[in-house]
Short mmCIF file of C-alpha atoms in Angstrom, two decimals:
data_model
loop_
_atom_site.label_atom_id
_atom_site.label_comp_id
_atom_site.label_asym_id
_atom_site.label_seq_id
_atom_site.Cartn_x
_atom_site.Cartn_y
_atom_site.Cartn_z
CA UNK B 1196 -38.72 37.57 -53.23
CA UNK B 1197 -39.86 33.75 -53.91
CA UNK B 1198 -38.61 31.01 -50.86
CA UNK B 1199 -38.38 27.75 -52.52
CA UNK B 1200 -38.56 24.80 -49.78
CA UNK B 1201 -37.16 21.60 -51.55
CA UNK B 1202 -37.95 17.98 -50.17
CA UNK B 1203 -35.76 15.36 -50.84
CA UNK B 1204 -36.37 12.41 -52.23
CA UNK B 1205 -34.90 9.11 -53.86
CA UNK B 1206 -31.15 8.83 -53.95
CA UNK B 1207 -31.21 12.15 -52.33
CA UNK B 1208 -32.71 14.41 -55.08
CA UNK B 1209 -33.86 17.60 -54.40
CA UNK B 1210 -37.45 18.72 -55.84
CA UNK B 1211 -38.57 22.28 -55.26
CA UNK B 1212 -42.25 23.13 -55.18
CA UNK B 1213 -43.92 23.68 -58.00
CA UNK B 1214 -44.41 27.22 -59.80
CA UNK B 1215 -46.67 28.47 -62.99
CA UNK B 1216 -47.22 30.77 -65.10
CA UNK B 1217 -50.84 31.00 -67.63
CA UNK B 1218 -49.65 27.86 -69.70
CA UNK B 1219 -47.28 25.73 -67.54
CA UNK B 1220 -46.54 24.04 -64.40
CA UNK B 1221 -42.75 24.34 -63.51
CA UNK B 1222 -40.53 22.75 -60.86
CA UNK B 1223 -36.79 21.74 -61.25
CA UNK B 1224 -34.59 18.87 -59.56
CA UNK B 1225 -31.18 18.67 -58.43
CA UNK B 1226 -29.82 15.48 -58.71
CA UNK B 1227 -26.43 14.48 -57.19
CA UNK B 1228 -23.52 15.62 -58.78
CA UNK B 1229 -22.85 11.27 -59.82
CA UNK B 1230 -25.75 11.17 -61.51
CA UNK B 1231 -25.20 14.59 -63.33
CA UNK B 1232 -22.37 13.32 -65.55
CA UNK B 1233 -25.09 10.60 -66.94
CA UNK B 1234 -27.16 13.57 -68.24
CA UNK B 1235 -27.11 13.88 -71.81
CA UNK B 1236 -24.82 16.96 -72.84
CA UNK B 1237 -26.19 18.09 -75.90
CA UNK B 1238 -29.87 17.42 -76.23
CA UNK B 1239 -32.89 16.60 -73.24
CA UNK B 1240 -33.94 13.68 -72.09
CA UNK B 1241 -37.25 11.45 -72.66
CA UNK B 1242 -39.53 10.44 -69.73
CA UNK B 1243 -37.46 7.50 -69.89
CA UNK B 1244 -34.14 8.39 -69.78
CA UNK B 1245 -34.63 10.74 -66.42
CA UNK B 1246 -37.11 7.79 -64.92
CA UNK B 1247 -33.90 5.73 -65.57
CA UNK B 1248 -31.79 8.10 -63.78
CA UNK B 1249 -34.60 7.64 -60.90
CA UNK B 1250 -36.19 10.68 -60.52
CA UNK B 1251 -39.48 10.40 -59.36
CA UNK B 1252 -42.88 12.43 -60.62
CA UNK B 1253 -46.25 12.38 -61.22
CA UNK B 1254 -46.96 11.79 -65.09
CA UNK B 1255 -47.13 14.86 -67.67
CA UNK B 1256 -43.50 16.59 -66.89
CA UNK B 1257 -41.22 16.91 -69.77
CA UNK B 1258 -37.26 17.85 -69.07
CA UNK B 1259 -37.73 21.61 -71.39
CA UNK B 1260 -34.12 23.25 -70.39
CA UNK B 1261 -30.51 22.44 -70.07
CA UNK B 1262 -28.85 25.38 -67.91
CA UNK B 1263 -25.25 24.60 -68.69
CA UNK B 1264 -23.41 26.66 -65.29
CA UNK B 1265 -26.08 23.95 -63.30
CA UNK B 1266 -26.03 20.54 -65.11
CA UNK B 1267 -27.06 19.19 -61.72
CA UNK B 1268 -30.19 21.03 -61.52
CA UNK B 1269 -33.14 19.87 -64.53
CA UNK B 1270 -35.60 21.87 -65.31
CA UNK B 1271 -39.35 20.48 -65.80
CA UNK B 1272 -42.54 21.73 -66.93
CA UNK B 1273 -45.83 20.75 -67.80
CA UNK B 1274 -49.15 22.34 -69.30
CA UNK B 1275 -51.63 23.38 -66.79
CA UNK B 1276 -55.23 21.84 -67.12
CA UNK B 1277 -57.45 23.77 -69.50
CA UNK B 1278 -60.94 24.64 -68.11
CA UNK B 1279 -62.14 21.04 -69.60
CA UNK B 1280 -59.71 19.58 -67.22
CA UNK B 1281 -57.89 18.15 -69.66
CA UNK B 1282 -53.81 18.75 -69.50
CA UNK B 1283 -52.46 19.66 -72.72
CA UNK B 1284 -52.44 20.73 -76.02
CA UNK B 1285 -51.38 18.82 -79.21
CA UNK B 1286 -47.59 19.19 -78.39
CA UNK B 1287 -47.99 18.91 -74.50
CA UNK B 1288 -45.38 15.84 -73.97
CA UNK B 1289 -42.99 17.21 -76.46
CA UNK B 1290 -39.71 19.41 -75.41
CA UNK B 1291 -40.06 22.90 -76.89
CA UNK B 1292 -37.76 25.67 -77.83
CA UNK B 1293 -37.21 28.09 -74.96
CA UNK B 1294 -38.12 31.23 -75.72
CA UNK B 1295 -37.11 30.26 -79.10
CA UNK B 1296 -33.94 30.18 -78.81
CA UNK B 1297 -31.30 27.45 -79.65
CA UNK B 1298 -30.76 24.90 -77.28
CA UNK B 1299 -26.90 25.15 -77.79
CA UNK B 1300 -27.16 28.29 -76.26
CA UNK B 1301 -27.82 26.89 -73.05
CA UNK B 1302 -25.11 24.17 -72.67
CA UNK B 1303 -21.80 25.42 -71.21
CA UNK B 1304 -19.10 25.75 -73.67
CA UNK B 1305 -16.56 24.75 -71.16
CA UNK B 1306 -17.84 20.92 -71.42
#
């Protein structure tokens, strides 16, 4: 069983620690339930657009998941550093599939 400790931070967001697996860094925030109805409904955000919401992180982290029963909670991940110490691959900052699968399939049809 995995405890999760979150910290809060700016305008009372929650981060949880950070968890991997062999490619990726995860960790996910749960912002406050105002700021969820700013979140894009149908497609993830830029760097930008959840900076502008004012969520706070360390460069690299790209919003990869919608999870439509928790639009409060964002999901973030970003590659681990390769032996070189470099973080990344060629597509490192971009959103990916998850799992392959459609990203429709993960926004509530209820909205």
């Amino acid at each position: 069983m995995a405890v999760f400790t979150m910290t809060t931070g700016h305008n009372d967001f929650y981060y949880s620690n950070k968890y991997e697996d062999d490619e990726y860094e995860y960790r996910h925030v749960h912002v406050t339930k105002e700021v969820a109805k700013l979140i894009p409904k149908n497609r993830l955000m830029s760097e930008t657009e959840w900076r502008s919401l004012g969520i706070q992180q360390s460069p690299g982290w790209v919003h990869y998941m919608i999870h439509g029963p928790e639009r409060h909670v964002l999901l973030f991940r970003r590659p681990l550093p390769n032996k070189s110490g470099v973080s990344g691959g060629k597509n490192a900052a971009q959103p990916q599939d998850w799992c392959g699968t459609n990203l429709k399939d993960f926004i509530s049809a209820e909205e």
